[in-house]
């Protein structure tokens, strides 16, 4: 087999590894994202629980970077402290290393089982939670399959005359090997994928033990760089956690490299095979960083705050990012198709703002202050401005020049714009009032009541994204799914109300105090969902899937 064919097979196997890792993470985020976020909020105040929670989240998401970004966003919102966030990330790195250890075992039998079971679960039902579990199972199966493919694709490299030369050079130049592994991990955006690739190649005898240790330290450096780069334009509070991780893990990998090259300790104690030595070195390194990070947590946090504060250009970049440009070009009014496309672009911007408002409002129920309330209210002002501008722009299009399809799109955009403005009003005038009332009176929800609210909110937020997608794609299947979700949400509302009244009958003090807020919030969310679902009715009508006010059977 020629070298180019071997590289094609190897590239395909690596691509499948990255895709499968992303598939598992996406499935977990969609199925359990909100539940995991609530667990994070409740446990981050305890340093030990913060570490354990970070490890658990990393195992679930198959990515320590995803956990770093999530914890960073909570730190930026004031939900958790930056110091607790950095401890959670330390735990996430260990969780990520444990995932590598688990996947290093012979799990080939799980490939057909996971793919078959996952496919059946995904295709046999329309329930979102079961479909996401199916997605996770298929992702796990493909992940294990990709490791087998990497091993098979790299087998011909045993006869390569060039590979020993490359390996010999990297072994003689550990700094280059270290940096190469860091770059590879940054390109992969996954330390799990990078370490698994090293383990697979080591299992084929391509990587000697000492070089394996150097490469795994480079992987940790590359992984620590990903989150700071992804959040470089974010608010300072969000960047503190990723920068702190870079200071501990990134700097720690450099220090450990220097110690390893100077002391040259034996590596046999790490395992019987080179693959085991790489995995165990990865776990050991992150355990050392965790233990060193506990007494240094305060120092690292203060240092990361100062580094973030030094980014003076960040304020200018934020101001530039907030600059609004309008797609409502007056010169396109004479060409209806262009004018409607411009209006669609502006409506999409309104959709994005509404999604931000809907996402943040539930955070304010849990942790609110006046500044965040004012920021959310300011977003509604932006919606109102764009709503007025879009209506005025559409009114200036000459209706007589529109085709039948363009006239329908005209009415669809106008209706969507009105409904989005109403959703913004509900969030600000109703739900923010509930937040203010809860804040002023110092009220708290029961654990069960809070779970019901967040689950209901998650369903509405998911449906909002479906509505926004359907508005752009005009896909009848997406529109139909959204209207079906409206019926499911009606059942969920009844169940939530019944559970709430049962708690009232049992005399739960918190339920009595927050009863009005709880019921009014559920009602507001249901109204928002109804408005969003009605945005896609024109799509269903055009496809002949709507009779009266109900979906056709089938």
XYZ file of C-alpha atoms in Angstrom:
554
model
C 0.000 0.000 0.000
C 1.413 3.383 -1.020
C 2.138 6.082 1.536
C -0.559 8.393 0.179
C -3.223 5.701 0.538
C -2.118 5.011 4.110
C -2.377 8.709 4.947
C -5.868 8.903 3.387
C -7.051 5.979 5.519
C -5.424 7.468 8.617
C -6.946 10.905 7.957
C -10.393 9.352 7.542
C -10.053 7.424 10.796
C -8.928 10.540 12.675
C -11.799 12.543 11.162
C -14.251 9.873 12.370
C -12.668 10.052 15.843
C -13.224 13.821 15.992
C -16.752 13.535 14.598
C -17.725 10.789 17.050
C -16.375 12.774 20.006
C -18.395 15.796 18.890
C -21.479 13.621 18.357
C -21.380 12.276 21.920
C -20.895 15.773 23.342
C -23.773 17.196 21.301
C -26.105 14.410 22.388
C -25.282 14.901 26.067
C -25.674 18.691 25.791
C -29.088 18.395 24.144
C -30.406 15.638 26.405
C -28.968 16.591 29.776
C -27.389 20.024 29.339
C -29.773 21.911 31.593
C -29.773 19.214 34.276
C -25.984 19.202 34.372
C -25.899 22.988 34.503
C -28.229 22.984 37.514
C -26.016 20.422 39.255
C -23.068 22.691 38.563
C -24.782 25.690 40.095
C -25.679 23.797 43.242
C -22.295 22.234 43.971
C -19.748 24.861 42.946
C -19.653 26.534 46.352
C -17.859 23.530 47.864
C -14.256 23.101 46.574
C -14.339 19.284 46.761
C -17.726 19.089 45.068
C -16.528 21.591 42.471
C -13.688 19.234 41.499
C -15.978 16.179 41.432
C -18.628 18.029 39.447
C -16.055 19.179 36.920
C -14.830 15.602 36.498
C -18.384 14.309 36.062
C -19.247 16.965 33.491
C -16.079 16.232 31.535
C -16.905 12.531 31.379
C -20.440 13.339 30.230
C -19.447 15.951 27.628
C -16.331 14.020 26.486
C -14.495 17.358 26.567
C -12.708 19.344 29.256
C -12.778 22.364 26.924
C -16.587 22.298 26.853
C -16.628 22.273 30.664
C -14.127 25.147 30.790
C -16.318 27.257 28.509
C -19.453 26.360 30.481
C -17.883 27.157 33.858
C -16.395 30.347 32.428
C -19.832 31.528 31.294
C -21.239 30.888 34.787
C -18.330 32.774 36.358
C -18.981 35.673 33.990
C -22.651 35.692 34.984
C -21.744 35.750 38.689
C -23.377 32.382 39.341
C -20.125 30.834 40.559
C -16.883 32.398 41.746
C -13.879 32.393 39.456
C -11.834 30.475 42.030
C -14.442 27.691 42.316
C -14.659 27.653 38.549
C -10.938 27.045 38.224
C -11.127 24.142 40.679
C -13.979 22.643 38.647
C -11.826 22.842 35.541
C -9.033 21.012 37.392
C -11.508 18.208 38.008
C -12.637 18.346 34.382
C -9.094 17.650 33.195
C -8.945 14.533 35.378
C -12.352 13.433 34.078
C -11.104 13.862 30.526
C -8.056 11.714 31.309
C -10.268 8.997 32.826
C -12.314 8.882 29.616
C -9.104 8.074 27.720
C -8.365 5.280 30.208
C -11.830 3.785 29.735
C -11.607 3.887 25.945
C -8.199 2.209 25.992
C -9.751 -1.144 26.909
C -10.905 -3.642 24.294
C -14.452 -2.461 23.670
C -14.813 -3.758 20.111
C -17.947 -5.733 20.986
C -19.680 -2.484 21.891
C -19.352 -1.124 18.332
C -22.234 -3.100 16.748
C -24.271 -3.022 19.953
C -24.061 0.772 20.390
C -24.585 1.590 16.718
C -27.555 -0.791 16.339
C -29.227 0.229 19.601
C -28.577 3.924 19.009
C -29.944 3.832 15.469
C -33.125 2.074 16.596
C -33.662 4.578 19.417
C -33.037 7.547 17.129
C -35.310 6.399 14.306
C -38.105 4.646 16.184
C -39.392 7.637 18.176
C -39.894 11.383 17.958
C -39.193 11.919 21.655
C -36.276 14.295 21.933
C -34.665 12.681 24.987
C -34.698 9.162 23.483
C -33.360 10.444 20.158
C -30.448 12.154 21.932
C -29.645 8.976 23.888
C -29.603 7.201 20.527
C -27.241 9.869 19.212
C -24.930 9.314 22.201
C -24.862 5.543 21.684
C -24.094 5.856 17.973
C -21.351 8.360 18.828
C -19.782 5.962 21.348
C -19.893 3.147 18.783
C -18.261 5.303 16.108
C -15.659 6.499 18.616
C -14.552 2.943 19.389
C -14.713 2.039 15.695
C -12.486 4.993 14.806
C -9.806 3.748 17.214
C -9.845 0.360 15.489
C -9.609 2.109 12.106
C -6.622 4.174 13.256
C -4.854 0.997 14.343
C -5.572 -0.761 11.054
C -4.678 2.299 8.961
C -1.344 2.719 10.742
C -0.354 -0.955 10.441
C 1.413 -0.517 7.035
C 3.559 2.206 8.609
C 5.562 -0.566 10.302
C 7.322 -1.097 6.949
C 7.830 2.604 6.355
C 11.410 3.760 5.959
C 10.536 7.383 6.635
C 8.648 6.928 9.926
C 11.649 5.692 11.966
C 13.590 8.730 10.777
C 10.791 11.096 11.890
C 10.403 9.327 15.245
C 14.168 9.342 15.775
C 14.292 13.081 15.087
C 11.417 13.851 17.474
C 13.018 11.671 20.164
C 16.239 13.641 19.789
C 14.417 17.001 19.782
C 11.834 16.796 22.600
C 11.003 20.512 22.467
C 9.853 20.203 18.838
C 7.898 17.053 19.708
C 6.288 18.853 22.649
C 5.220 21.811 20.484
C 4.043 19.527 17.665
C 1.739 17.657 20.064
C 0.412 20.990 21.363
C -0.380 22.200 17.830
C -2.019 18.866 16.964
C -4.264 19.081 20.036
C -5.222 22.657 19.227
C -6.153 21.601 15.689
C -8.208 18.698 17.043
C -9.777 20.915 19.734
C -9.839 17.760 21.854
C -7.249 16.363 24.252
C -9.187 13.076 24.363
C -8.820 12.585 20.614
C -5.142 13.573 20.700
C -4.203 11.191 23.530
C -6.209 8.344 22.000
C -4.318 8.829 18.743
C -0.991 8.677 20.600
C -2.079 5.563 22.501
C -3.161 3.803 19.311
C 0.106 4.614 17.541
C 2.098 3.588 20.630
C 0.232 0.273 20.655
C 1.595 -0.367 17.136
C 5.139 0.268 18.348
C 5.620 3.632 16.656
C 6.233 5.767 19.773
C 8.948 4.980 22.364
C 8.107 5.523 26.075
C 10.145 8.699 26.696
C 8.799 10.374 23.555
C 5.268 9.374 24.584
C 5.635 11.259 27.887
C 6.893 14.359 26.067
C 4.014 14.197 23.583
C 1.369 13.814 26.280
C 2.750 16.896 28.059
C 2.445 18.745 24.749
C -1.162 17.593 24.479
C -1.895 19.200 27.841
C -0.310 22.457 26.716
C -2.361 22.486 23.504
C -5.573 21.675 25.362
C -5.023 24.539 27.822
C -4.754 27.042 24.961
C -8.079 26.177 23.263
C -10.530 27.793 25.721
C -8.602 31.095 26.135
C -8.522 31.494 22.351
C -12.232 30.716 21.995
C -13.121 33.296 24.677
C -10.626 35.999 23.717
C -13.424 38.401 22.750
C -15.668 37.600 25.742
C -16.273 39.662 28.870
C -13.432 39.701 31.442
C -15.426 37.643 33.953
C -15.842 34.856 31.407
C -12.143 34.807 30.512
C -10.833 34.441 34.085
C -11.460 30.686 34.283
C -9.871 29.748 30.906
C -6.852 31.994 31.588
C -6.442 30.442 35.045
C -6.499 27.004 33.444
C -3.796 28.118 31.002
C -1.638 29.376 33.886
C -1.898 26.105 35.793
C -2.082 23.435 33.121
C -0.145 25.161 30.369
C 2.636 26.449 32.574
C 2.583 23.171 34.504
C 3.208 21.180 31.327
C 6.264 23.328 30.543
C 7.622 22.923 34.088
C 7.032 19.165 34.006
C 8.761 18.929 30.614
C 11.822 20.705 31.998
C 11.880 18.427 35.064
C 11.420 15.290 32.961
C 14.212 16.196 30.528
C 16.623 17.144 33.305
C 15.922 14.271 35.724
C 15.175 11.587 33.080
C 13.201 9.407 35.526
C 12.309 5.812 34.582
C 8.810 5.477 33.134
C 8.324 1.737 33.589
C 6.376 2.304 36.800
C 3.618 3.981 34.771
C 2.582 0.750 33.065
C 3.610 -2.409 31.269
C 3.044 -1.040 27.756
C 3.815 2.309 26.160
C 0.095 2.959 25.682
C -0.563 2.423 29.390
C 2.392 4.651 30.242
C 0.998 7.487 28.101
C -2.475 7.216 29.620
C -1.232 6.948 33.192
C 1.194 9.829 32.652
C -1.745 11.914 31.395
C -3.782 11.068 34.504
C -0.819 11.572 36.853
C 0.024 14.971 35.362
C -3.517 16.272 35.841
C -3.669 14.895 39.399
C -0.414 16.735 40.187
C -1.827 19.939 38.697
C -4.978 19.511 40.802
C -3.034 18.994 44.032
C -0.722 21.902 43.252
C -3.681 24.035 42.230
C -5.496 23.792 45.576
C -2.947 25.785 47.643
C -2.189 28.011 44.633
C -5.850 28.657 43.771
C -5.934 32.155 45.260
C -2.651 33.198 43.645
C -3.633 31.829 40.234
C -7.031 33.511 40.425
C -5.518 36.913 41.216
C -2.933 36.476 38.454
C -5.587 35.523 35.897
C -7.673 38.550 36.906
C -4.698 40.835 36.316
C -3.911 39.229 32.971
C -7.504 39.660 31.852
C -7.494 43.264 33.050
C -4.364 43.951 30.995
C -6.312 43.272 27.823
C -7.136 46.919 27.345
C -8.075 46.321 23.761
C -10.854 44.052 24.914
C -13.106 47.023 25.701
C -12.583 48.458 22.233
C -13.268 45.067 20.675
C -16.447 44.724 22.733
C -17.616 48.152 21.583
C -16.887 47.187 17.981
C -18.779 43.917 18.451
C -21.779 45.874 19.744
C -21.885 48.060 16.634
C -25.117 47.383 14.789
C -25.340 47.331 11.016
C -28.649 47.276 9.195
C -29.333 45.089 6.174
C -32.349 47.253 5.254
C -30.891 48.757 2.092
C -33.233 51.326 0.544
C -31.684 50.842 -2.897
C -33.061 47.278 -2.965
C -36.697 48.336 -2.507
C -37.210 48.345 -6.292
C -36.273 44.648 -6.434
C -38.718 42.788 -4.136
C -36.669 39.592 -3.948
C -33.625 41.507 -2.674
C -35.703 43.628 -0.311
C -37.321 40.529 1.211
C -33.890 38.913 1.603
C -32.675 42.037 3.422
C -35.716 41.979 5.686
C -35.111 38.292 6.409
C -31.561 39.084 7.541
C -32.878 41.699 9.971
C -35.570 39.369 11.313
C -32.867 36.756 11.952
C -31.004 39.352 14.032
C -34.151 39.888 16.075
C -34.389 36.111 16.530
C -30.833 36.064 17.877
C -31.606 38.830 20.365
C -34.774 37.051 21.523
C -32.802 33.835 22.005
C -30.294 35.687 24.188
C -33.109 37.208 26.249
C -34.867 33.870 26.634
C -31.621 32.147 27.628
C -30.673 34.752 30.236
C -34.036 35.252 31.884
C -33.929 31.889 33.676
C -30.462 32.721 35.022
C -31.901 35.875 36.565
C -34.528 33.812 38.371
C -31.676 31.941 40.045
C -29.141 34.733 40.519
C -30.143 38.314 39.783
C -28.878 41.787 40.424
C -30.099 45.143 39.175
C -27.344 45.538 36.576
C -28.237 42.263 34.852
C -31.931 43.164 34.937
C -31.161 46.506 33.292
C -29.015 44.792 30.637
C -31.847 42.453 29.698
C -34.319 45.329 29.515
C -31.921 47.118 27.160
C -32.076 44.131 24.796
C -35.825 44.602 24.519
C -35.220 48.189 23.436
C -33.038 46.808 20.626
C -35.857 44.448 19.594
C -38.333 47.326 19.545
C -36.026 49.434 17.354
C -35.469 46.675 14.844
C -39.151 45.746 14.864
C -40.134 49.303 13.951
C -37.419 49.531 11.274
C -38.405 46.219 9.648
C -42.110 47.115 9.563
C -41.331 50.486 7.985
C -39.023 48.872 5.429
C -41.584 46.222 4.467
C -44.292 48.846 4.125
C -42.197 50.606 1.480
C -42.059 47.548 -0.781
C -44.472 47.957 -3.702
C -46.983 45.164 -3.194
C -48.165 45.245 -6.801
C -44.734 44.089 -7.932
C -44.711 41.006 -5.696
C -45.279 37.512 -7.024
C -47.611 35.220 -5.109
C -44.671 33.526 -3.352
C -43.101 36.891 -2.512
C -46.404 38.184 -1.128
C -46.632 35.150 1.135
C -43.069 35.693 2.336
C -43.871 39.368 2.925
C -46.777 38.465 5.219
C -44.729 35.743 6.908
C -41.870 38.115 7.788
C -44.246 40.820 8.963
C -46.108 38.365 11.195
C -42.887 36.896 12.580
C -41.561 40.356 13.384
C -44.723 41.261 15.312
C -44.673 37.990 17.271
C -40.989 38.360 18.161
C -41.670 41.838 19.517
C -44.492 40.387 21.635
C -42.157 37.695 22.983
C -39.672 40.380 23.996
C -42.420 42.285 25.800
C -43.489 39.173 27.726
C -39.911 38.541 28.852
C -39.322 42.125 29.989
C -42.734 43.276 31.207
C -43.876 40.021 32.793
C -40.946 37.734 33.561
C -38.529 40.475 34.614
C -41.236 41.729 36.959
C -41.321 38.249 38.541
C -37.530 38.331 38.864
C -37.662 41.751 40.518
C -40.356 40.578 42.924
C -38.352 37.481 43.845
C -35.221 39.603 44.321
C -36.950 42.272 46.437
C -38.606 39.725 48.738
C -35.659 37.340 48.955
C -37.765 34.368 47.863
C -36.451 30.944 46.837
C -38.112 28.097 44.952
C -38.327 24.565 46.260
C -35.872 22.177 44.601
C -38.727 20.372 42.857
C -40.354 23.612 41.748
C -37.077 24.940 40.358
C -36.506 21.708 38.409
C -39.984 22.021 36.894
C -39.395 25.632 35.876
C -35.995 24.960 34.318
C -37.290 21.897 32.451
C -40.228 23.873 31.085
C -37.937 26.760 30.133
C -35.526 24.362 28.406
C -38.366 22.994 26.272
C -39.467 26.496 25.273
C -35.889 27.539 24.444
C -35.436 24.425 22.305
C -38.698 25.174 20.508
C -37.585 28.771 19.942
C -34.520 27.515 18.111
C -36.717 25.233 16.011
C -38.940 28.193 15.142
C -36.007 30.380 14.138
C -34.584 27.587 11.971
C -37.956 26.990 10.305
C -38.354 30.713 9.611
C -35.126 30.660 7.585
C -35.241 27.173 6.047
C -39.052 27.007 5.624
C -38.726 23.263 6.213
C -42.184 21.665 6.710
C -40.754 18.813 8.820
C -39.203 21.274 11.300
C -42.405 23.336 11.389
C -44.490 20.224 12.003
C -42.199 19.122 14.820
C -42.560 22.527 16.466
C -46.377 22.413 16.425
C -46.293 18.881 17.835
C -44.033 20.150 20.622
C -46.674 22.770 21.381
C -49.123 19.993 22.254
C -46.523 18.229 24.389
C -45.819 21.470 26.242
C -49.504 21.873 27.041
C -49.418 18.489 28.804
C -46.215 19.460 30.600
C -47.858 22.659 31.848
C -50.755 20.711 33.352
C -48.386 18.314 35.076
C -46.316 21.171 36.482
C -49.405 22.960 37.798
C -50.702 19.783 39.436
C -47.355 19.137 41.107
C -47.260 22.725 42.315
C -50.743 22.545 43.865
C -49.838 19.248 45.539
C -46.906 20.975 47.216
C -49.231 23.767 48.306
C -51.634 21.244 49.854
C -48.715 19.673 51.705
C -47.967 23.104 53.164
C -44.485 23.619 51.769
C -43.588 27.132 52.949
C -41.425 27.917 49.921
C -44.220 26.821 47.574
C -46.651 29.213 49.239
C -44.198 32.115 49.031
C -43.349 31.561 45.353
C -46.725 30.218 44.173
C -47.744 33.255 42.098
C -44.297 33.636 40.553
C -44.150 29.933 39.661
C -47.577 29.780 38.005
C -47.236 33.120 36.228
C -43.833 32.130 34.841
C -45.202 28.856 33.467
C -48.071 30.799 31.880
C -45.688 33.338 30.337
C -43.440 30.630 28.933
C -46.427 28.824 27.458
C -47.589 32.046 25.810
C -44.098 32.601 24.378
C -44.098 29.065 23.002
C -47.505 29.607 21.355
C -46.306 32.807 19.681
C -43.174 31.093 18.381
C -45.135 28.104 17.089
C -47.548 30.380 15.227
C -44.596 31.823 13.296
C -44.338 28.600 11.288
C -48.036 28.232 10.430
C -47.503 29.803 6.960
C -44.964 27.082 6.181
C -47.438 24.364 7.181
C -50.281 25.993 5.274
C -48.201 26.240 2.117
C -47.248 22.557 2.460
C -50.885 21.596 3.024
C -50.170 20.255 6.512
C -52.595 22.487 8.396
C -56.374 22.203 8.455
C -58.083 24.926 10.381
C -56.079 25.264 13.548
C -54.830 21.674 13.793
C -52.215 19.537 12.078
C -53.342 16.950 9.590
C -52.950 13.367 10.738
C -49.935 11.432 9.503
